[in-house]
Coordinates of C-alpha atoms in Angstrom, one line a residue:
M1 CA 27.1 89.7 -35.1
S2 CA 29.6 89.2 -32.2
Q3 CA 32.1 87.1 -32.6
S4 CA 34.9 85.4 -29.7
F5 CA 37.8 87.8 -28.8
K6 CA 40.9 86.1 -30.3
D7 CA 42.7 87.1 -27.2
A8 CA 40.3 87.1 -24.1
P9 CA 40.4 90.9 -22.3
Q10 CA 42.4 91.6 -19.2
N11 CA 41.4 94.4 -16.9
A12 CA 41.4 95.5 -13.6
I13 CA 37.7 94.1 -13.7
T14 CA 38.7 90.4 -14.4
D15 CA 42.0 90.5 -12.7
S16 CA 40.1 92.0 -9.5
R17 CA 39.3 88.2 -7.9
I18 CA 36.4 89.6 -6.0
A19 CA 34.1 87.0 -8.0
R20 CA 34.0 85.0 -11.2
V21 CA 33.7 87.1 -14.4
I22 CA 32.0 85.4 -17.1
P23 CA 33.7 85.6 -20.5
C24 CA 32.5 88.2 -23.0
R25 CA 32.1 88.5 -26.8
Q26 CA 33.5 91.1 -29.1
L27 CA 30.6 93.1 -30.4
S28 CA 30.4 95.4 -33.5
I29 CA 29.0 98.8 -33.7
S30 CA 25.7 97.6 -35.6
D31 CA 24.9 94.9 -33.0
P32 CA 22.6 96.8 -31.1
I33 CA 20.7 97.6 -34.3
T34 CA 20.0 93.8 -34.5
W35 CA 18.9 93.5 -30.9
L36 CA 16.4 96.0 -31.6
K37 CA 15.0 93.9 -34.6
L38 CA 14.8 90.8 -32.7
G39 CA 13.2 92.6 -29.7
F40 CA 10.6 94.1 -32.5
Q41 CA 10.2 90.1 -33.3
D42 CA 9.0 89.1 -29.7
A43 CA 7.1 92.0 -29.4
M44 CA 4.7 90.7 -32.4
R45 CA 4.9 87.4 -31.1
A46 CA 3.6 88.6 -27.7
P47 CA 1.5 91.6 -28.3
I48 CA -0.6 91.6 -25.4
L49 CA 2.1 91.2 -23.0
T50 CA 4.1 93.6 -24.7
L51 CA 0.7 96.2 -24.3
I52 CA 0.5 95.1 -20.5
F53 CA 4.2 95.8 -19.6
G54 CA 4.1 98.9 -22.0
V55 CA 1.5 100.5 -20.0
F56 CA 3.1 99.6 -16.7
F57 CA 6.2 101.3 -17.3
A58 CA 4.2 104.1 -18.8
A59 CA 2.1 104.6 -15.9
I60 CA 5.4 105.2 -13.9
P61 CA 6.1 108.7 -15.3
W62 CA 2.6 109.7 -15.4
F63 CA 2.0 108.8 -11.4
I64 CA 5.4 111.3 -11.3
T65 CA 3.9 113.9 -13.3
Y66 CA 0.6 113.8 -11.0
L67 CA 2.6 114.1 -7.8
V68 CA 4.3 117.2 -9.2
K69 CA 1.3 119.1 -9.8
L70 CA 0.1 117.7 -6.2
T71 CA 3.4 119.0 -4.7
G72 CA 3.9 122.2 -7.0
W73 CA 7.8 121.0 -6.6
H74 CA 8.9 121.1 -10.4
L75 CA 12.3 120.5 -9.0
V76 CA 11.5 116.8 -8.5
I77 CA 11.0 116.5 -12.4
M78 CA 14.9 115.6 -12.3
P79 CA 15.5 113.2 -9.8
A80 CA 12.2 111.6 -10.5
I81 CA 13.6 111.1 -14.3
V82 CA 17.0 109.6 -13.1
C83 CA 15.0 107.3 -10.6
F84 CA 12.9 105.8 -13.0
M85 CA 15.9 105.4 -15.1
L86 CA 17.9 103.7 -11.9
I87 CA 15.0 101.2 -11.5
G88 CA 14.7 100.6 -15.1
P89 CA 16.6 97.5 -15.4
F90 CA 15.2 95.8 -12.2
L91 CA 11.7 96.1 -13.4
A92 CA 12.4 95.0 -16.8
A93 CA 12.9 91.2 -15.6
G94 CA 9.7 90.5 -17.0
L95 CA 10.4 91.6 -20.4
Y96 CA 13.4 89.1 -20.6
D97 CA 11.6 86.3 -19.3
I98 CA 8.8 86.5 -22.5
S99 CA 12.2 87.1 -24.7
W100 CA 13.5 84.0 -22.9
E101 CA 10.5 81.7 -23.2
L102 CA 10.2 82.6 -26.8
E103 CA 13.8 81.6 -27.2
K104 CA 13.0 78.3 -26.2
G105 CA 9.8 77.8 -27.9
H106 CA 7.3 78.0 -25.1
K107 CA 4.2 80.3 -24.8
P108 CA 5.0 82.8 -22.4
S109 CA 2.4 84.2 -19.9
L110 CA 1.7 87.1 -17.7
W111 CA 2.0 85.1 -14.2
H112 CA 5.2 83.4 -15.6
S113 CA 7.1 86.7 -16.2
I114 CA 5.9 87.9 -12.7
K115 CA 7.5 84.9 -11.4
A116 CA 10.8 86.0 -12.9
V117 CA 12.2 88.0 -10.0
K118 CA 12.0 84.8 -7.8
R119 CA 14.1 82.7 -10.4
N120 CA 17.2 83.7 -8.5
A121 CA 15.5 85.7 -5.8
V122 CA 17.7 86.7 -3.1
N123 CA 20.5 88.0 -5.6
E124 CA 17.8 89.6 -8.0
W125 CA 16.6 91.6 -4.9
G126 CA 19.9 92.1 -3.8
L127 CA 20.5 93.9 -7.4
G128 CA 16.9 95.9 -6.4
I129 CA 18.5 96.8 -3.1
L130 CA 21.7 98.3 -5.0
L131 CA 19.8 100.4 -7.3
M132 CA 17.9 101.6 -4.4
V133 CA 20.6 102.6 -2.6
L134 CA 21.9 104.5 -6.0
M135 CA 18.6 106.3 -6.3
I136 CA 18.4 107.3 -2.6
F137 CA 22.0 108.5 -2.6
W138 CA 21.0 110.4 -6.0
L139 CA 17.9 112.0 -4.3
R140 CA 20.2 113.0 -1.6
V141 CA 22.1 115.3 -4.0
A142 CA 19.1 116.4 -5.8
S143 CA 18.0 117.6 -2.3
L144 CA 21.5 119.5 -2.0
I145 CA 21.0 120.8 -5.2
H146 CA 17.0 121.9 -4.5
A147 CA 18.6 123.8 -1.5
L148 CA 20.8 126.2 -3.2
Y149 CA 17.9 127.5 -5.3
P150 CA 17.2 130.9 -3.7
P151 CA 13.9 130.8 -2.2
Y152 CA 12.9 134.9 -3.3
L153 CA 13.4 133.4 -7.0
D154 CA 10.1 133.2 -9.1
E155 CA 9.8 129.3 -10.2
N156 CA 10.5 130.1 -14.4
Y157 CA 12.5 128.4 -16.8
S158 CA 15.1 130.9 -16.7
N159 CA 15.5 130.9 -13.1
L160 CA 15.4 126.8 -12.9
F161 CA 17.6 126.1 -15.9
P162 CA 20.7 126.7 -14.0
F163 CA 19.6 123.9 -11.2
L164 CA 18.1 121.7 -13.8
A165 CA 21.0 121.6 -15.9
L166 CA 23.5 121.0 -13.1
G167 CA 21.1 118.1 -11.9
G168 CA 21.3 117.2 -15.4
V169 CA 25.0 116.7 -15.6
I170 CA 25.2 115.0 -12.3
G171 CA 22.3 112.9 -13.2
A172 CA 24.0 111.9 -16.3
G173 CA 27.0 110.5 -14.2
F174 CA 24.7 108.8 -12.5
T175 CA 22.9 107.1 -15.1
L176 CA 26.2 106.2 -16.9
L177 CA 27.1 104.5 -13.6
V178 CA 24.2 102.5 -13.6
F179 CA 24.4 101.4 -17.2
F180 CA 27.9 100.1 -16.6
L181 CA 26.9 98.2 -13.4
S182 CA 23.8 96.8 -14.7
A183 CA 23.6 96.6 -18.6
F184 CA 23.5 92.8 -18.3
T185 CA 23.5 92.2 -14.6
Q186 CA 19.7 91.3 -14.5
P187 CA 19.5 88.8 -17.5
I188 CA 22.5 87.2 -15.8
L189 CA 20.8 86.5 -12.8
M190 CA 17.8 85.4 -14.4
E191 CA 19.4 82.8 -16.6
R192 CA 22.6 81.5 -14.3
K193 CA 22.6 80.8 -11.0
V194 CA 25.5 82.9 -10.0
D195 CA 25.9 85.7 -6.9
L196 CA 25.3 89.2 -7.6
A197 CA 29.1 90.3 -7.4
T198 CA 30.0 87.6 -10.3
A199 CA 26.6 89.2 -12.7
V200 CA 28.1 92.9 -11.8
L201 CA 31.5 92.3 -12.8
T202 CA 30.8 90.6 -16.0
S203 CA 28.3 93.4 -16.8
M204 CA 30.9 95.7 -16.5
N205 CA 33.1 93.4 -18.0
A206 CA 31.5 93.1 -21.0
V207 CA 30.7 96.9 -21.4
W208 CA 34.2 98.0 -20.4
S209 CA 35.4 95.4 -23.3
N210 CA 32.9 96.8 -25.9
K211 CA 33.1 100.4 -25.1
I212 CA 31.7 101.8 -28.6
P213 CA 29.0 99.5 -29.1
M214 CA 27.5 99.6 -25.7
L215 CA 27.9 103.3 -25.5
F216 CA 25.9 103.5 -28.7
W217 CA 23.2 100.6 -27.2
A218 CA 23.3 103.5 -24.4
S219 CA 22.4 106.4 -26.4
I220 CA 19.9 104.2 -28.2
I221 CA 18.3 104.2 -24.7
F222 CA 19.0 107.5 -23.9
V223 CA 17.3 108.5 -27.2
S224 CA 14.3 106.3 -26.2
V225 CA 13.5 107.9 -22.7
L226 CA 13.7 111.4 -24.5
I227 CA 11.0 110.4 -26.9
G228 CA 9.1 108.8 -24.1
F229 CA 8.7 112.0 -22.2
A230 CA 8.4 114.0 -25.6
T231 CA 5.2 112.3 -26.1
Q232 CA 3.9 112.7 -22.8
F233 CA 5.0 109.1 -22.2
F234 CA 3.0 107.2 -24.3
G235 CA 6.0 106.2 -26.4
F236 CA 6.9 104.3 -23.5
I237 CA 4.2 102.0 -24.3
V238 CA 6.1 100.8 -27.0
L239 CA 9.6 101.7 -26.3
M240 CA 10.0 100.1 -22.8
P241 CA 9.1 96.9 -23.9
L242 CA 11.2 97.1 -27.3
I243 CA 14.3 98.2 -24.8
G244 CA 13.7 95.4 -22.4
F245 CA 13.6 92.6 -25.2
A246 CA 16.6 94.0 -27.1
T247 CA 18.7 93.9 -24.1
W248 CA 17.8 90.1 -23.6
H249 CA 19.1 89.3 -27.0
G250 CA 22.1 91.9 -26.1
Y251 CA 22.8 89.8 -23.3
I252 CA 22.7 86.5 -25.4
D253 CA 24.8 88.1 -28.1
C254 CA 27.3 89.2 -25.9
I255 CA 28.1 86.8 -22.9
E256 CA 29.4 83.5 -23.5
V257 CA 26.7 80.7 -23.4
K258 CA 27.4 77.2 -23.0
R259 CA 24.2 76.6 -25.3
K260 CA 23.9 76.4 -28.8
R261 CA 24.0 80.1 -30.2
L262 CA 21.0 81.7 -31.9
Y263 CA 23.1 84.4 -33.8
A264 CA 25.9 83.4 -35.8

């Protein structure tokens, strides 16, 4: 598992003086796999809550698909996918709460998980607004890409591919930006009474200081999303709660905490 840096990393984030940056620990490339194992243990200890949140996450893309069929606007698929990935960290607050309750030896409940957003309400809703702004900005970019689509072309795969590819590249950039800003932001806000700037900078510093392990973790999330879409979103019922639980363990492993560590 992680270990303390011999020399605390110094970079533009830690030197920005915008807000306090909570120190992070040095991760190894295998740590994300350990987080998944711990997340799976949480899922087994709270199977009913895991199923409830899993169905909730699967229902979102099911609803998006319904809207696509209803409107016939196929180019909404790509921005909708990215929007789903943008708001995912905010919606996962309930899953983090379940892992936290299990960590403390408490019995998690649905109502307690729902109330998780209220624990540091102003800053947690601030994170939601930040993600929403990024989502709206992406939708505007997606609209511009859609405007480039010639109206006289048939909506078949060969004609749609260049526009979907362009949207995919730009969407990947937005997704990496969101991951950089929010990898551990929500768990920090839930556990600590800190402001949004502190949480965001701490998350950014953790990702920047552990580029390879965190890119590996980002790739696991990306593959999980692809599997979810390949299984007509049924995969999300299992995968999204697992990713949520694992993210909490990643936060506890990566960010320095005052209490006794669960991991050695």
